[in-house]
Tab-separated table of C-alpha atoms and ligand atoms in Angstrom:
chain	number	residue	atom	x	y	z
A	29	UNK	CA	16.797	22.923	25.647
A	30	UNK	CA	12.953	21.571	24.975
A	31	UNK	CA	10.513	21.919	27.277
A	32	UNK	CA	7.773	19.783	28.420
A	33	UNK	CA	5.853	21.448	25.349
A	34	UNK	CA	8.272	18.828	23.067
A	35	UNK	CA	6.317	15.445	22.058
A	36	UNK	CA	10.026	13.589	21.595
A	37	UNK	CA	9.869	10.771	24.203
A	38	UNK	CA	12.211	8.599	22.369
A	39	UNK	CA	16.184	8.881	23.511
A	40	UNK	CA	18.413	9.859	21.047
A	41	UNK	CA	20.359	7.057	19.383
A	42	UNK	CA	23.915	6.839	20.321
A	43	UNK	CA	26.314	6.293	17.090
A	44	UNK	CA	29.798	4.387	17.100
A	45	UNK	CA	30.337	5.534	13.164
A	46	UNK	CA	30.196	9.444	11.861
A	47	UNK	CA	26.803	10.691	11.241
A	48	UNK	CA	26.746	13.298	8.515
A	49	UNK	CA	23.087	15.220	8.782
A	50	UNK	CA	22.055	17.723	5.522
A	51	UNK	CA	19.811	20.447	6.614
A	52	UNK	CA	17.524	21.845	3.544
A	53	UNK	CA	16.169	24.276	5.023
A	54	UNK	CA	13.427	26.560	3.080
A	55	UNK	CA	13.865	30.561	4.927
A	56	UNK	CA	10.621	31.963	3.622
A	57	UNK	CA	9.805	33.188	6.935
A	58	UNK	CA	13.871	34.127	7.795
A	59	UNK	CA	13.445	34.266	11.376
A	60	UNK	CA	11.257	31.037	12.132
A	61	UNK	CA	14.047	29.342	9.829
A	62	UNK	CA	16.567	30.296	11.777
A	63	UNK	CA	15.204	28.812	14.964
A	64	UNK	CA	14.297	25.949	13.174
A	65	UNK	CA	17.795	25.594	12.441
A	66	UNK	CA	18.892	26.155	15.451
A	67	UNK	CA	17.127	23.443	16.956
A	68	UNK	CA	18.140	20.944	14.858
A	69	UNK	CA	21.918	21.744	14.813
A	70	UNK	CA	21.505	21.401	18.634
A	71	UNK	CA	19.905	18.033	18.852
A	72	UNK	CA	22.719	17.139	16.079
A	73	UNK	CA	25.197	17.722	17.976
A	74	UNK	CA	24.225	16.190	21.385
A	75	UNK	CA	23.905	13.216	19.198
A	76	UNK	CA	27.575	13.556	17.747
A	77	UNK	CA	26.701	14.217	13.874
A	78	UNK	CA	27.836	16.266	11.639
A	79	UNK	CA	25.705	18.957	9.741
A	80	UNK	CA	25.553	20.720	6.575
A	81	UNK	CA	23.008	23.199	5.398
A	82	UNK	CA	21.775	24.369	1.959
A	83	UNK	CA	19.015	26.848	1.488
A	84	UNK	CA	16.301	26.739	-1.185
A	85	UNK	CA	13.369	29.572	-2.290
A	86	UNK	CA	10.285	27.397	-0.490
A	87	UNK	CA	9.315	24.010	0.901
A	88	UNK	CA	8.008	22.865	-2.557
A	89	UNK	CA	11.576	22.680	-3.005
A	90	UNK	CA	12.729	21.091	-0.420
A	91	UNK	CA	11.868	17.082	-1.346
A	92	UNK	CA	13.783	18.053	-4.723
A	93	UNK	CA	16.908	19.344	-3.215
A	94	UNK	CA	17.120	16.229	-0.940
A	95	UNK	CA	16.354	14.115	-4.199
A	96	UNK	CA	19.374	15.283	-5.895
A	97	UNK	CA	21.592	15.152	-2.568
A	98	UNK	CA	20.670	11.560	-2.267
A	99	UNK	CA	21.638	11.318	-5.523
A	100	UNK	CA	24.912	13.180	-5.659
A	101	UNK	CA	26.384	13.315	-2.357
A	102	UNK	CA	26.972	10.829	0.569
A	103	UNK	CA	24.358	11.916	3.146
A	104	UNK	CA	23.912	9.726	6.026
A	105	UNK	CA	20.210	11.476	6.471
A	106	UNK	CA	18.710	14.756	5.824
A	107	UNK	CA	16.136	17.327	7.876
A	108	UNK	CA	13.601	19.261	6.077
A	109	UNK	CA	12.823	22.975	7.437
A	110	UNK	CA	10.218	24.778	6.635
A	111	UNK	CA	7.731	27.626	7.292
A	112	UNK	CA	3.965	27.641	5.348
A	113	UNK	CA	1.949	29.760	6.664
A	114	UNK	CA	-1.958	29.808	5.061
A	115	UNK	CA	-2.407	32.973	2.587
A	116	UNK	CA	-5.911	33.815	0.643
A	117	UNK	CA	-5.651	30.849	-1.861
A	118	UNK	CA	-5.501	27.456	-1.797
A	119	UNK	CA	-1.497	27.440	-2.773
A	120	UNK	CA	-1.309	27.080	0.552
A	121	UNK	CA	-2.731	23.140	0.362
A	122	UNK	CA	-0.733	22.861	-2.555
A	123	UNK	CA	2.404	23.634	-0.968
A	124	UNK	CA	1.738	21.680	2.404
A	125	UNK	CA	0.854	18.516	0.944
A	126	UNK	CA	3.232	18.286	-1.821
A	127	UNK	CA	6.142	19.373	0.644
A	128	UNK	CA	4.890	16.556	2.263
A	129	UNK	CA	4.220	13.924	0.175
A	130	UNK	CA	7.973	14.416	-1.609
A	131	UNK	CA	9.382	13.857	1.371
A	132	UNK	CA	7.314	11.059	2.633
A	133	UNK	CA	8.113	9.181	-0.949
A	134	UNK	CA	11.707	9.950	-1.130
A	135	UNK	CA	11.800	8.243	2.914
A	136	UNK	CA	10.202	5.363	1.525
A	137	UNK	CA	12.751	5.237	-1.186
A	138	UNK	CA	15.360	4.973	1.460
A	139	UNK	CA	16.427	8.228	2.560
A	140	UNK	CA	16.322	8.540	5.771
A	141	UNK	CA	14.660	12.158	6.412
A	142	UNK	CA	13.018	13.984	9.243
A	143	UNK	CA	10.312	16.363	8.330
A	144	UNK	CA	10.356	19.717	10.400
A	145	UNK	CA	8.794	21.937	7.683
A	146	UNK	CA	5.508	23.359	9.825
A	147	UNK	CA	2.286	24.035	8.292
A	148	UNK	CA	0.428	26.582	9.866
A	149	UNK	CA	-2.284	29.016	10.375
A	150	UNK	CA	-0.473	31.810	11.151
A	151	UNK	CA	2.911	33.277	12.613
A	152	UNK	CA	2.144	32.872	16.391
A	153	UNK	CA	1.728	29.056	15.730
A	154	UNK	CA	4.953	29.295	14.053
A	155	UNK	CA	7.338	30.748	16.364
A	156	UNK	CA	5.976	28.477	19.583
A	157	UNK	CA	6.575	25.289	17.080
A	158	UNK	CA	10.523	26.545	15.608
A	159	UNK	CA	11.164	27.772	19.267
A	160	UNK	CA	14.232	24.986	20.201
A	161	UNK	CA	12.628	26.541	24.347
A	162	UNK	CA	9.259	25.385	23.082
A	163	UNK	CA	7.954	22.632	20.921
A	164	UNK	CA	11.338	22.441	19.217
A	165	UNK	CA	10.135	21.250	15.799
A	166	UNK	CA	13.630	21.386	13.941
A	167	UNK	CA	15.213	19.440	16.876
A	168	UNK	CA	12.761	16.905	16.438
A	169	UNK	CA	13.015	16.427	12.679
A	170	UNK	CA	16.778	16.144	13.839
A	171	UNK	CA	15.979	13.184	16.289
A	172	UNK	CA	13.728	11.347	13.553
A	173	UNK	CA	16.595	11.401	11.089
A	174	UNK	CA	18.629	10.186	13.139
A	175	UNK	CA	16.558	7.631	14.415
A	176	UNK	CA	15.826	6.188	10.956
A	177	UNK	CA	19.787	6.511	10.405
A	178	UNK	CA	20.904	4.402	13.517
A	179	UNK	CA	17.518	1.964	12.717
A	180	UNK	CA	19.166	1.357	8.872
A	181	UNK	CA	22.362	0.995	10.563
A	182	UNK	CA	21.002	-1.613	12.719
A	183	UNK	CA	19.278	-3.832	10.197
A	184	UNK	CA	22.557	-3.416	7.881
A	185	UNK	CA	24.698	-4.844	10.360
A	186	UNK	CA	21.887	-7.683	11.603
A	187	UNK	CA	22.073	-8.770	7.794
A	188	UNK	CA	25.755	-8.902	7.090
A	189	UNK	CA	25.378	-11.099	10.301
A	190	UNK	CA	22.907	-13.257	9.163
A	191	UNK	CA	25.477	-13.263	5.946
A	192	UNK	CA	28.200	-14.709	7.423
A	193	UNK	CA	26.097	-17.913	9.021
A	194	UNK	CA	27.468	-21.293	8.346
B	229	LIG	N1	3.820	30.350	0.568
B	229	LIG	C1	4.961	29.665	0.965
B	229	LIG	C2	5.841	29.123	0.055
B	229	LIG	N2	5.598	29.257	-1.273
B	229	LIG	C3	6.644	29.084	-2.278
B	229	LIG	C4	6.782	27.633	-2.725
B	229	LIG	O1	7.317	26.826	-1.693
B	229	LIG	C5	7.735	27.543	-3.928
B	229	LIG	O2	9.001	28.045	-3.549
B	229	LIG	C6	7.222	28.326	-5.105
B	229	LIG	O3	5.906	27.913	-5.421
B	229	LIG	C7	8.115	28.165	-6.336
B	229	LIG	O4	8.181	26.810	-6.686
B	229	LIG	N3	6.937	28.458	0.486
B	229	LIG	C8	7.201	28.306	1.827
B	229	LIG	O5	8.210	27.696	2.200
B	229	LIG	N4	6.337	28.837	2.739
B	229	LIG	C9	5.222	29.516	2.358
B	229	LIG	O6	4.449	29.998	3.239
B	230	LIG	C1	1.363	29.077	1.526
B	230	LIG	C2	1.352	29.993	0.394
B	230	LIG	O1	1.657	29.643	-0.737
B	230	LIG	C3	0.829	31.345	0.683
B	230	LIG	O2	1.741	32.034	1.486
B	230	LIG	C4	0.595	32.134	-0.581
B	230	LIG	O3	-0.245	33.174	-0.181
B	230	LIG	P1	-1.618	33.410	-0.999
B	230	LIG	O4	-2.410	32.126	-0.884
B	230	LIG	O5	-2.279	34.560	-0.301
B	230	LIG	O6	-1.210	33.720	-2.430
């Protein structure tokens, strides 16, 4: 259950078709990962979807993995989960903002995605952000996935309307 801590103001969308969600989820840090997961299965299911999960080595591969799933399979919308956490070197920028930018290019390609990798300075800022009791990051890249599913669903079904207009 999240906490006032959670910045997700928006109700969740209500579907009257299956949602099917893919989690990629990256498990560098195992145990953040796990919570991140948690929190996004949960807001998944209060919304009625369906979830599967792959795993991949780090979130540089996440935006790939969801590339070829869009490509492959029939994925209604996908959430990214991650952990970076800033080392001694710049990979750290590297990783972030090409993580990032993947994902933000493959949503503007049409795949409707919600972005719950975390960047952060170190592990306490982690575990408050994957906590689903606190900020309840990976339930809230749930929610924007499935907002941008039910928003695609919407204009689909305004244009077959417009469509069928004498
Ligand atoms: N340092 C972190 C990484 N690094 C690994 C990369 O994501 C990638 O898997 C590697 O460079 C091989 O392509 N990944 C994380 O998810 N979190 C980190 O803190
Ligand atoms: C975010 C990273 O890639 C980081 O964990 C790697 O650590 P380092 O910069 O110390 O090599």
């Amino acid at each position: 259950m999240a906490t006032a801590e959670t910045h997700y103001t928006l109700p969740l969308p209500r579907f009257d078709q299956p949602v099917k969600l893919l989690i990629v989820v990256a498990p560098y840090y195992r145990d953040i990962a796990d919570n991140l997961i948690a929190g996004a299965r949960a807001t998944a299911e209060k919304a009625g979807a369906t979830v599967d999960l792959i795993e991949v080595p780090g979130a540089l591969e996440v935006p790939t993995a969801i590339g070829i799933a869009a490509r492959m399979a029939d994925y209604d919308g996908y959430v990214a989960l991650g952990c970076v956490i800033r080392g001694e070197t710049t990979h750290y920028d590297t990783v972030c903002n090409d993580s990032s930018r993947g994902i933000t290019l493959l949503g503007l390609q049409g795949a409707c995605i919600g972005n719950g990798i975390l960047t952060v300075e170190n592990r306490a800022q982690a575990e408050v952000r994957a906590d689903p009791a606190g900020q309840d990051k990976g339930g809230g890249a749930a929610a924007a996935a499935l907002h941008l599913i039910a928003l695609s669903r919407t204009w689909a079904t305004a244009k077959k309307g417009i469509g069928f207009r004498a």
